[in-house]
């Protein structure tokens, strides 16, 4: 699914990612954990194609394609989804309209016809219900005056409606209370199948109680310093980043 | 590539190839020689078979015009206009004797309107919308006339109204915009050619949208639209005008005067979708759109609401205004003005509060891209008798790229102490993170810009009649993009 080799990234001359390797196969859930400034969010932006990041070295293969050559929207329409840490507000654009536009953009890219209005309404309703999102909220402007938790739920709604092949969750747990965390995690778990993959970026082990990863990686200073299974997250919780990084 | 950069690039490649109304129609024209003088005015008046009083009125306006300087207040770079190097009247020969039915109209002209999406033939007419089609200096046809006249509604060209309803024209023409208001107003009064006349009788709610479609076709010809709408007591009308012109290298002048009068409890809703040819990306060609629009809320509880979507023209100079004379009367102004490439716009409104408890609302959205300049200019004037007057103004500007300009020039004058005036203004650049977010959801950069800008304009677009709101949304996107549409 995703194969990152020897990735070096800088922003405004400052090196952020310094030789990162990561391989994610179909059906796998990987957790990426690390302290502030270790390069976690940078990786999510580089994968989704945000500009201002300079790729100094390395390759990223995505389903046989050179990911770095694709535009942001091409990556998205090829099934790469980023659940934002800070979802953007789009004033004047109704949430449901945004969802419809996103779905139809993808269908257009794939050479399919637009989704029928009724089919769309049904899909949105069922997905929104799963996430405990009210229909009233879908009529509001996208993310405008949403609480932190509502914004994160909205990201997961978009994800479940677009059913990506490769989803990156950038600190989706930050700012969530325990109930919202559970609902969001359930939403993610429902999507998991043998064909898609997840990269879950988080500070805390807490989220991983709900979304059980197959692999856990610890990133420090722009490199993955340790990889393991779920138990690594527990070990990290106990010892902290500093000790783990040193023993690596 | 940065999304904004991409947008700017697309905007730059836009040129004029995407102006889909840029074709011209081959017709034989009747056209007096170039130049502005009494002879031309007499010619126009004679062509229209006008009564003597109308000609006198025109000639007087011409005298006034000669004394007035060109208005200078706008932040616009207006090249010197040689009024003598312009044609003031042009009509297709086939329309010389007003055709009695559509069968007598040159098929080329009917085809033109069909191409523009305004079919005039009975079986194809837009449902729910009555159209007056103006081609250069003359009204071609007016649809749904019979159905409207059954309700006592008069909807015809102003030339026709001069002859059929002289008492109304005499009473109201020039009563809202005095001939001496400024030089463009005087010029229009002297040489106005066609436009619409609407009278809604007391107690009648006009059941359909009334609209005029203005088309400039002839070269080097100015178009001098004159529209007069009178809503009698307890009546209601919603009116929409659309404008397009062929692509030409020379600039062309469109100087319009539009007067609205609302009597007691009457409401007029006036919407404009202005898409004159904007010129090419180097600023060659395009329409000079110098428009005076003014509405008088003469009666108590009357209401006038202006909604405009201004995307075309090389230069737009336009301030649809409300004179709130009647107690409790209301004025509204909703505006989207988009300038791209070398376009210039100086637009806004005047709200003159005279009566008690009058209120006004101004929502202006300016979008500037390319090397364009976009100015909001507005006046809220509360006179001493306008006790308890209210105004709310919101002016938002959005910049795309870093070579364009947005300016906000609000004037507020209040002569009494129990009025309330609020003004809010923002200027922002299109947000990279918003664009990135939309693109991450699969929208290409053009669609992302279109979506965000339409969101930005939503408060205004939602005031358009529903039939036109969707078109306007597309137009907003097309005006800023290269290849969509």
XYZ file of C-alpha atoms in Angstrom, chain A residues 12-196:
185
model
C 12.532 26.637 5.027
C 15.969 24.997 5.198
C 15.172 23.343 8.498
C 15.457 19.570 8.398
C 12.432 17.908 9.937
C 12.434 14.343 8.647
C 15.836 12.752 8.455
C 15.829 9.368 6.812
C 12.485 7.817 7.592
C 11.482 4.343 6.414
C 7.992 2.977 6.791
C 6.118 0.214 5.056
C 2.378 -0.271 5.425
C 0.582 -3.214 3.849
C -3.065 -3.664 2.968
C -5.267 -4.334 5.959
C -2.766 -3.047 8.510
C -3.137 -0.385 11.149
C 0.065 1.377 12.121
C 0.415 3.787 14.995
C 3.038 6.488 14.875
C 3.908 7.952 18.244
C 6.352 10.610 19.201
C 6.934 13.772 21.166
C 6.156 17.282 19.922
C 8.369 18.354 17.064
C 9.444 14.846 16.150
C 8.031 15.155 12.602
C 4.693 13.346 12.967
C 2.455 16.024 11.475
C 5.060 16.874 8.859
C 4.867 13.290 7.651
C 1.090 13.517 7.337
C 1.359 16.728 5.317
C 4.083 15.337 3.072
C 1.991 12.259 2.370
C -1.075 14.333 1.519
C 0.950 16.755 -0.611
C 0.903 20.074 1.210
C 3.328 22.532 -0.330
C 6.144 24.377 1.422
C 7.744 21.070 2.370
C 10.863 20.248 0.462
C 11.625 16.616 -0.237
C 15.406 16.397 -0.159
C 15.731 12.669 -0.644
C 13.853 9.416 -0.609
C 10.890 7.837 -2.326
C 7.258 7.179 -1.498
C 5.491 4.450 -3.389
C 1.704 4.321 -3.127
C 0.040 1.338 -4.760
C 2.714 1.224 -7.434
C 2.578 4.984 -8.070
C 5.160 7.607 -7.230
C 3.123 9.483 -4.650
C 5.344 12.556 -4.788
C 4.432 13.151 -8.415
C 0.707 13.348 -7.732
C -1.185 16.566 -6.966
C -3.027 16.919 -3.704
C -6.413 16.167 -5.240
C -5.048 13.252 -7.263
C -3.707 11.655 -4.108
C -7.066 12.182 -2.432
C -8.953 10.692 -5.348
C -6.548 7.745 -5.415
C -7.844 6.966 -1.938
C -5.449 8.751 0.389
C -7.281 10.537 3.181
C -5.979 12.802 5.899
C -8.101 13.383 8.984
C -6.813 16.814 9.971
C -5.600 17.726 13.403
C -7.165 21.151 12.865
C -10.005 20.809 10.338
C -10.643 24.005 8.377
C -13.778 26.088 8.602
C -15.388 26.900 5.249
C -17.944 29.670 5.826
C -20.995 29.712 3.576
C -20.543 26.098 2.480
C -23.074 23.711 3.912
C -21.521 20.563 5.349
C -23.750 18.247 3.318
C -22.934 20.154 0.138
C -19.246 19.824 0.859
C -19.597 16.089 1.385
C -21.468 15.736 -1.873
C -18.889 17.784 -3.747
C -16.075 15.659 -2.332
C -17.787 12.386 -3.220
C -18.577 13.541 -6.731
C -15.056 14.851 -7.278
C -13.779 11.382 -6.578
C -16.382 9.763 -8.799
C -15.549 12.134 -11.601
C -11.857 11.311 -11.212
C -12.677 7.627 -11.398
C -14.804 8.196 -14.496
C -18.065 7.452 -12.697
C -21.282 9.438 -12.909
C -22.390 11.716 -10.079
C -24.015 10.068 -7.121
C -27.786 10.192 -7.263
C -29.221 12.700 -4.759
C -31.327 10.123 -2.986
C -28.501 7.623 -2.728
C -26.288 10.360 -1.329
C -28.865 11.411 1.255
C -29.256 7.810 2.420
C -25.516 7.253 2.668
C -24.980 10.471 4.589
C -27.812 9.739 6.967
C -26.643 6.259 7.825
C -23.009 7.277 8.274
C -23.958 10.321 10.339
C -26.116 8.200 12.624
C -23.248 5.823 13.281
C -21.204 8.765 14.493
C -24.024 10.333 16.433
C -23.985 13.402 14.169
C -27.327 15.194 13.954
C -28.892 16.118 10.616
C -29.101 19.678 11.923
C -25.308 19.763 12.028
C -25.066 18.650 8.388
C -27.023 21.740 7.423
C -24.561 24.064 9.114
C -21.566 25.576 7.394
C -18.633 23.189 7.341
C -16.834 23.236 10.687
C -18.043 26.765 11.452
C -18.868 27.074 15.143
C -18.308 23.357 15.609
C -16.808 22.274 18.914
C -13.441 20.520 18.806
C -15.157 17.159 19.193
C -17.699 17.910 16.467
C -14.921 18.805 14.066
C -13.157 15.512 14.675
C -16.363 13.565 14.222
C -16.909 15.435 10.996
C -13.491 14.290 9.786
C -14.407 10.701 10.496
C -17.759 11.155 8.738
C -15.957 12.412 5.659
C -13.567 9.507 5.895
C -16.306 6.924 6.155
C -18.200 8.446 3.235
C -15.136 8.566 1.019
C -13.961 5.097 2.201
C -10.265 5.657 1.548
C -7.655 2.999 0.886
C -5.095 4.712 3.062
C -6.267 6.890 5.919
C -3.978 9.034 8.021
C -5.376 10.199 11.346
C -3.384 13.154 12.605
C -3.892 13.432 16.357
C -7.575 12.772 15.945
C -7.760 12.092 19.686
C -6.558 15.542 20.740
C -9.327 17.636 22.230
C -11.768 14.736 22.477
C -13.579 13.812 25.650
C -13.861 10.150 26.490
C -17.294 9.674 24.894
C -16.293 11.352 21.653
C -13.083 9.339 21.632
C -15.075 6.140 21.839
C -17.482 7.145 19.071
C -14.680 8.284 16.790
C -12.722 5.089 17.411
C -15.752 2.933 16.716
C -16.180 4.809 13.471
C -12.629 3.988 12.491
C -12.947 0.355 13.556
C -16.060 -0.093 11.437
C -14.113 0.996 8.405
C -11.232 -1.381 8.955
C -11.058 -4.194 6.474
C -8.509 -6.318 4.682
C -8.252 -3.861 1.782
C -7.497 -0.610 3.526
